[in-house]
């Protein structure tokens, strides 16, 4: 089965600072990869998804970007964080359209 | 647009039953149900692929209506461990890869 590694677990960053969150997947090849954000007490907002190396689909136009430099590596970045970027960031992976998502443990980001 | 879940929140006593609905204005390719404990990632519960499908294990079961626009999750004889937020997850067509979640239902089971 898949294992999704996501780090760090918690992060406190000042407004205007850069961000890089990394996610790596074990136990599968050519997975569909996803980044979600969850504001406190809210639902799961799809940010980006990728079906292959270098292929990124963006769902929310904002100051975040994503990249997939390797088959099982997915990176979420920002050049300048905003207060509204605070939240719980989750990386997820799945094998195919009939498969459920497997999640990493998440990163709790607080922008101050 | 995301599927709408109802109710938004529910409080139960141990042993009581609950039904959580996930509704869409257009047909869904499939439905997955997840439970998320506070501060943790969602955990997969079950998948429904076919219209009219019903499945379950232990005291948790789910259904998918014939038109594939509504799914329901049934929790019977609830336990304290059932507390959390429940999400339905879906994509509208096979191969679109865009996977979205419903609005969520917060469930709390009291002793």
mmCIF file of C-alpha atoms in Angstrom:
data_model
loop_
_atom_site.group_PDB
_atom_site.id
_atom_site.type_symbol
_atom_site.label_atom_id
_atom_site.label_comp_id
_atom_site.label_asym_id
_atom_site.label_seq_id
_atom_site.Cartn_x
_atom_site.Cartn_y
_atom_site.Cartn_z
ATOM 1 C CA UNK A 1 0.000 0.000 0.000
ATOM 2 C CA UNK A 2 0.997 3.618 -0.433
ATOM 3 C CA UNK A 3 2.829 5.692 2.139
ATOM 4 C CA UNK A 4 2.823 9.478 1.805
ATOM 5 C CA UNK A 5 5.603 11.392 3.522
ATOM 6 C CA UNK A 6 4.909 15.036 4.188
ATOM 7 C CA UNK A 7 6.977 17.507 6.166
ATOM 8 C CA UNK A 8 7.262 19.524 8.246
ATOM 9 C CA UNK A 9 4.351 18.757 10.566
ATOM 10 C CA UNK A 10 4.062 22.345 11.761
ATOM 11 C CA UNK A 11 5.439 25.590 10.411
ATOM 12 C CA UNK A 12 5.229 29.213 11.549
ATOM 13 C CA UNK A 13 6.229 31.750 8.929
ATOM 14 C CA UNK A 14 6.050 35.571 8.766
ATOM 15 C CA UNK A 15 3.982 37.346 6.142
ATOM 16 C CA UNK A 16 5.979 37.861 2.964
ATOM 17 C CA UNK A 17 8.317 34.917 3.511
ATOM 18 C CA UNK A 18 8.667 32.056 1.003
ATOM 19 C CA UNK A 19 7.227 28.580 1.442
ATOM 20 C CA UNK A 20 8.187 25.129 0.266
ATOM 21 C CA UNK A 21 6.287 22.004 1.329
ATOM 22 C CA UNK A 22 7.428 18.655 0.033
ATOM 23 C CA UNK A 23 5.519 15.418 -0.369
ATOM 24 C CA UNK A 24 6.960 12.078 -1.432
ATOM 25 C CA UNK A 25 5.104 8.854 -2.114
ATOM 26 C CA UNK A 26 6.207 5.246 -1.622
ATOM 27 C CA UNK A 27 4.592 2.028 -2.731
ATOM 28 C CA UNK A 28 3.244 3.022 -6.113
ATOM 29 C CA UNK A 29 4.307 4.428 -9.460
ATOM 30 C CA UNK A 30 2.784 7.134 -11.649
ATOM 31 C CA UNK A 31 0.248 8.182 -9.008
ATOM 32 C CA UNK A 32 -2.208 11.061 -9.282
ATOM 33 C CA UNK A 33 -1.048 13.634 -6.721
ATOM 34 C CA UNK A 34 -3.034 16.328 -4.960
ATOM 35 C CA UNK A 35 -2.572 19.311 -2.629
ATOM 36 C CA UNK A 36 -5.482 20.367 -0.431
ATOM 37 C CA UNK A 37 -5.822 23.142 2.116
ATOM 38 C CA UNK A 38 -8.151 23.112 5.090
ATOM 39 C CA UNK A 39 -8.830 26.303 7.011
ATOM 40 C CA UNK A 40 -9.671 25.882 10.694
ATOM 41 C CA UNK A 41 -13.041 24.167 11.067
ATOM 42 C CA UNK A 42 -13.652 24.167 7.330
ATOM 43 C CA UNK A 43 -13.692 21.746 4.404
ATOM 44 C CA UNK A 44 -11.023 20.428 2.051
ATOM 45 C CA UNK A 45 -10.151 22.861 -0.725
ATOM 46 C CA UNK A 46 -8.418 21.424 -3.794
ATOM 47 C CA UNK A 47 -5.397 23.545 -4.698
ATOM 48 C CA UNK A 48 -3.454 21.566 -7.313
ATOM 49 C CA UNK A 49 -3.398 18.127 -8.885
ATOM 50 C CA UNK A 50 -0.968 16.312 -11.133
ATOM 51 C CA UNK A 51 -1.258 13.240 -13.325
ATOM 52 C CA UNK A 52 2.404 13.060 -14.299
ATOM 53 C CA UNK A 53 5.841 14.629 -14.103
ATOM 54 C CA UNK A 54 5.678 18.323 -14.964
ATOM 55 C CA UNK A 55 1.873 18.236 -15.383
ATOM 56 C CA UNK A 56 0.121 20.558 -12.929
ATOM 57 C CA UNK A 57 -3.523 21.650 -12.855
ATOM 58 C CA UNK A 58 -4.378 24.628 -10.683
ATOM 59 C CA UNK A 59 -7.775 25.031 -9.106
ATOM 60 C CA UNK A 60 -7.284 28.225 -7.165
ATOM 61 C CA UNK A 61 -5.547 31.268 -8.724
ATOM 62 C CA UNK A 62 -3.512 32.701 -5.884
ATOM 63 C CA UNK A 63 0.037 33.130 -4.717
ATOM 64 C CA UNK A 64 0.718 29.404 -4.477
ATOM 65 C CA UNK A 65 2.323 27.170 -7.080
ATOM 66 C CA UNK A 66 3.075 23.465 -7.363
ATOM 67 C CA UNK A 67 5.669 21.381 -9.137
ATOM 68 C CA UNK A 68 6.246 17.695 -9.769
ATOM 69 C CA UNK A 69 9.939 17.243 -10.602
ATOM 70 C CA UNK A 70 9.868 13.452 -10.115
ATOM 71 C CA UNK A 71 7.202 10.779 -10.438
ATOM 72 C CA UNK A 72 6.583 10.508 -6.699
ATOM 73 C CA UNK A 73 7.492 13.995 -5.538
ATOM 74 C CA UNK A 74 5.072 16.897 -5.289
ATOM 75 C CA UNK A 75 6.079 20.338 -4.045
ATOM 76 C CA UNK A 76 3.912 23.260 -2.966
ATOM 77 C CA UNK A 77 5.536 26.694 -3.031
ATOM 78 C CA UNK A 78 4.935 30.360 -2.473
ATOM 79 C CA UNK A 79 7.214 33.329 -3.048
ATOM 80 C CA UNK A 80 5.430 35.545 -0.509
ATOM 81 C CA UNK A 81 3.031 34.197 2.085
ATOM 82 C CA UNK A 82 -0.177 35.981 3.034
ATOM 83 C CA UNK A 83 -2.060 35.755 6.324
ATOM 84 C CA UNK A 84 -4.830 33.967 4.425
ATOM 85 C CA UNK A 85 -2.412 31.149 3.530
ATOM 86 C CA UNK A 86 -2.632 29.814 7.075
ATOM 87 C CA UNK A 87 -4.202 26.380 7.284
ATOM 88 C CA UNK A 88 -3.711 22.638 7.273
ATOM 89 C CA UNK A 89 -2.050 21.474 4.051
ATOM 90 C CA UNK A 90 -2.590 17.909 2.951
ATOM 91 C CA UNK A 91 -0.840 15.968 0.220
ATOM 92 C CA UNK A 92 -2.740 13.008 -1.220
ATOM 93 C CA UNK A 93 -2.063 10.259 -3.718
ATOM 94 C CA UNK A 94 -4.064 7.674 -5.596
ATOM 95 C CA UNK A 95 -3.418 5.007 -8.227
ATOM 96 C CA UNK A 96 -6.372 5.521 -10.557
ATOM 97 C CA UNK A 97 -9.836 6.970 -10.957
ATOM 98 C CA UNK A 98 -11.372 4.033 -9.066
ATOM 99 C CA UNK A 99 -9.017 4.397 -6.132
ATOM 100 C CA UNK A 100 -9.533 6.424 -2.967
ATOM 101 C CA UNK A 101 -7.042 9.021 -1.804
ATOM 102 C CA UNK A 102 -4.244 8.215 0.603
ATOM 103 C CA UNK A 103 -3.142 11.194 2.669
ATOM 104 C CA UNK A 104 0.056 12.355 4.298
ATOM 105 C CA UNK A 105 -0.087 13.512 7.899
ATOM 106 C CA UNK A 106 -0.383 17.149 6.853
ATOM 107 C CA UNK A 107 1.449 20.390 7.591
ATOM 108 C CA UNK A 108 -0.125 22.967 9.854
ATOM 109 C CA UNK A 109 1.015 26.365 8.571
ATOM 110 C CA UNK A 110 0.555 29.534 10.590
ATOM 111 C CA UNK A 111 1.417 32.798 8.879
ATOM 112 C CA UNK A 112 2.033 35.597 11.379
ATOM 113 C CA UNK B 1 -19.180 23.102 -7.582
ATOM 114 C CA UNK B 2 -18.778 20.744 -4.663
ATOM 115 C CA UNK B 3 -21.358 18.228 -3.432
ATOM 116 C CA UNK B 4 -23.475 19.415 -0.509
ATOM 117 C CA UNK B 5 -23.610 17.328 2.635
ATOM 118 C CA UNK B 6 -26.407 17.272 5.165
ATOM 119 C CA UNK B 7 -26.716 17.689 8.030
ATOM 120 C CA UNK B 8 -23.830 20.093 8.646
ATOM 121 C CA UNK B 9 -23.478 18.803 12.181
ATOM 122 C CA UNK B 10 -25.081 16.158 14.366
ATOM 123 C CA UNK B 11 -24.769 15.135 18.012
ATOM 124 C CA UNK B 12 -25.616 11.588 19.068
ATOM 125 C CA UNK B 13 -25.618 9.489 22.193
ATOM 126 C CA UNK B 14 -23.749 6.208 22.087
ATOM 127 C CA UNK B 15 -25.899 3.549 20.473
ATOM 128 C CA UNK B 16 -27.939 5.959 18.339
ATOM 129 C CA UNK B 17 -28.021 5.888 14.557
ATOM 130 C CA UNK B 18 -27.126 8.607 12.052
ATOM 131 C CA UNK B 19 -27.472 9.207 8.323
ATOM 132 C CA UNK B 20 -25.224 11.572 6.396
ATOM 133 C CA UNK B 21 -26.151 12.613 2.878
ATOM 134 C CA UNK B 22 -24.009 13.789 -0.024
ATOM 135 C CA UNK B 23 -25.921 15.436 -2.877
ATOM 136 C CA UNK B 24 -24.844 16.691 -6.265
ATOM 137 C CA UNK B 25 -26.632 18.643 -8.986
ATOM 138 C CA UNK B 26 -25.059 16.347 -11.589
ATOM 139 C CA UNK B 27 -24.115 12.692 -11.725
ATOM 140 C CA UNK B 28 -20.939 11.560 -10.012
ATOM 141 C CA UNK B 29 -18.540 8.981 -11.405
ATOM 142 C CA UNK B 30 -17.986 7.455 -7.975
ATOM 143 C CA UNK B 31 -18.228 8.333 -4.304
ATOM 144 C CA UNK B 32 -15.714 7.735 -1.558
ATOM 145 C CA UNK B 33 -16.465 8.314 2.107
ATOM 146 C CA UNK B 34 -13.832 9.511 4.597
ATOM 147 C CA UNK B 35 -13.700 10.283 8.298
ATOM 148 C CA UNK B 36 -11.366 12.941 9.679
ATOM 149 C CA UNK B 37 -10.471 13.139 13.342
ATOM 150 C CA UNK B 38 -9.538 16.550 14.717
ATOM 151 C CA UNK B 39 -6.012 17.534 13.684
ATOM 152 C CA UNK B 40 -5.519 14.438 11.549
ATOM 153 C CA UNK B 41 -5.732 13.546 7.874
ATOM 154 C CA UNK B 42 -8.931 11.999 6.480
ATOM 155 C CA UNK B 43 -9.149 8.217 6.485
ATOM 156 C CA UNK B 44 -10.895 6.282 3.727
ATOM 157 C CA UNK B 45 -14.023 4.341 4.739
ATOM 158 C CA UNK B 46 -15.591 2.962 1.560
ATOM 159 C CA UNK B 47 -16.155 3.415 -2.162
ATOM 160 C CA UNK B 48 -19.315 3.226 -4.264
ATOM 161 C CA UNK B 49 -19.062 3.033 -8.033
ATOM 162 C CA UNK B 50 -22.404 1.907 -9.408
ATOM 163 C CA UNK B 51 -25.850 3.485 -9.315
ATOM 164 C CA UNK B 52 -28.077 1.585 -6.903
ATOM 165 C CA UNK B 53 -25.090 0.129 -5.068
ATOM 166 C CA UNK B 54 -25.207 -0.543 -1.350
ATOM 167 C CA UNK B 55 -22.342 -1.817 0.728
ATOM 168 C CA UNK B 56 -21.176 -1.884 4.264
ATOM 169 C CA UNK B 57 -18.981 -3.422 6.877
ATOM 170 C CA UNK B 58 -19.549 -3.766 10.594
ATOM 171 C CA UNK B 59 -21.961 -0.968 11.574
ATOM 172 C CA UNK B 60 -21.132 1.469 8.800
ATOM 173 C CA UNK B 61 -22.802 1.184 5.395
ATOM 174 C CA UNK B 62 -23.473 3.388 2.407
ATOM 175 C CA UNK B 63 -25.680 3.662 -0.654
ATOM 176 C CA UNK B 64 -25.485 5.347 -4.057
ATOM 177 C CA UNK B 65 -28.777 6.189 -5.751
ATOM 178 C CA UNK B 66 -29.670 5.076 -9.276
ATOM 179 C CA UNK B 67 -29.018 8.481 -10.826
ATOM 180 C CA UNK B 68 -25.645 8.665 -9.039
ATOM 181 C CA UNK B 69 -26.455 12.118 -7.668
ATOM 182 C CA UNK B 70 -26.844 11.203 -4.021
ATOM 183 C CA UNK B 71 -24.991 8.980 -1.613
ATOM 184 C CA UNK B 72 -25.824 8.294 2.005
ATOM 185 C CA UNK B 73 -23.641 7.009 4.824
ATOM 186 C CA UNK B 74 -25.372 5.053 7.579
ATOM 187 C CA UNK B 75 -23.850 4.778 11.044
ATOM 188 C CA UNK B 76 -25.679 2.350 13.311
ATOM 189 C CA UNK B 77 -25.289 1.859 17.047
ATOM 190 C CA UNK B 78 -22.756 4.692 17.117
ATOM 191 C CA UNK B 79 -19.636 4.469 19.238
ATOM 192 C CA UNK B 80 -17.486 7.232 20.719
ATOM 193 C CA UNK B 81 -14.864 6.424 18.069
ATOM 194 C CA UNK B 82 -17.274 7.502 15.319
ATOM 195 C CA UNK B 83 -16.825 11.156 16.302
ATOM 196 C CA UNK B 84 -15.199 13.291 13.648
ATOM 197 C CA UNK B 85 -15.952 15.045 10.396
ATOM 198 C CA UNK B 86 -17.243 12.982 7.494
ATOM 199 C CA UNK B 87 -16.567 13.909 3.881
ATOM 200 C CA UNK B 88 -17.725 12.450 0.617
ATOM 201 C CA UNK B 89 -15.109 12.634 -2.116
ATOM 202 C CA UNK B 90 -15.711 12.381 -5.828
ATOM 203 C CA UNK B 91 -14.862 13.173 -9.418
ATOM 204 C CA UNK B 92 -17.573 13.904 -11.954
ATOM 205 C CA UNK B 93 -16.192 11.732 -14.728
ATOM 206 C CA UNK B 94 -13.595 9.000 -15.034
ATOM 207 C CA UNK B 95 -10.289 10.337 -16.204
ATOM 208 C CA UNK B 96 -10.876 13.956 -15.209
ATOM 209 C CA UNK B 97 -8.602 13.468 -12.165
ATOM 210 C CA UNK B 98 -10.067 16.529 -10.478
ATOM 211 C CA UNK B 99 -11.023 15.112 -7.076
ATOM 212 C CA UNK B 100 -13.181 17.239 -4.824
ATOM 213 C CA UNK B 101 -14.841 16.835 -1.450
ATOM 214 C CA UNK B 102 -18.303 17.561 -0.152
ATOM 215 C CA UNK B 103 -18.958 20.287 2.379
ATOM 216 C CA UNK B 104 -18.490 17.962 5.347
ATOM 217 C CA UNK B 105 -20.597 16.772 8.298
ATOM 218 C CA UNK B 106 -19.364 17.108 11.882
ATOM 219 C CA UNK B 107 -20.515 14.218 14.031
ATOM 220 C CA UNK B 108 -20.062 14.037 17.784
ATOM 221 C CA UNK B 109 -20.978 10.981 19.822
ATOM 222 C CA UNK B 110 -21.550 11.505 23.537
ATOM 223 C CA UNK B 111 -21.281 8.871 26.234
#
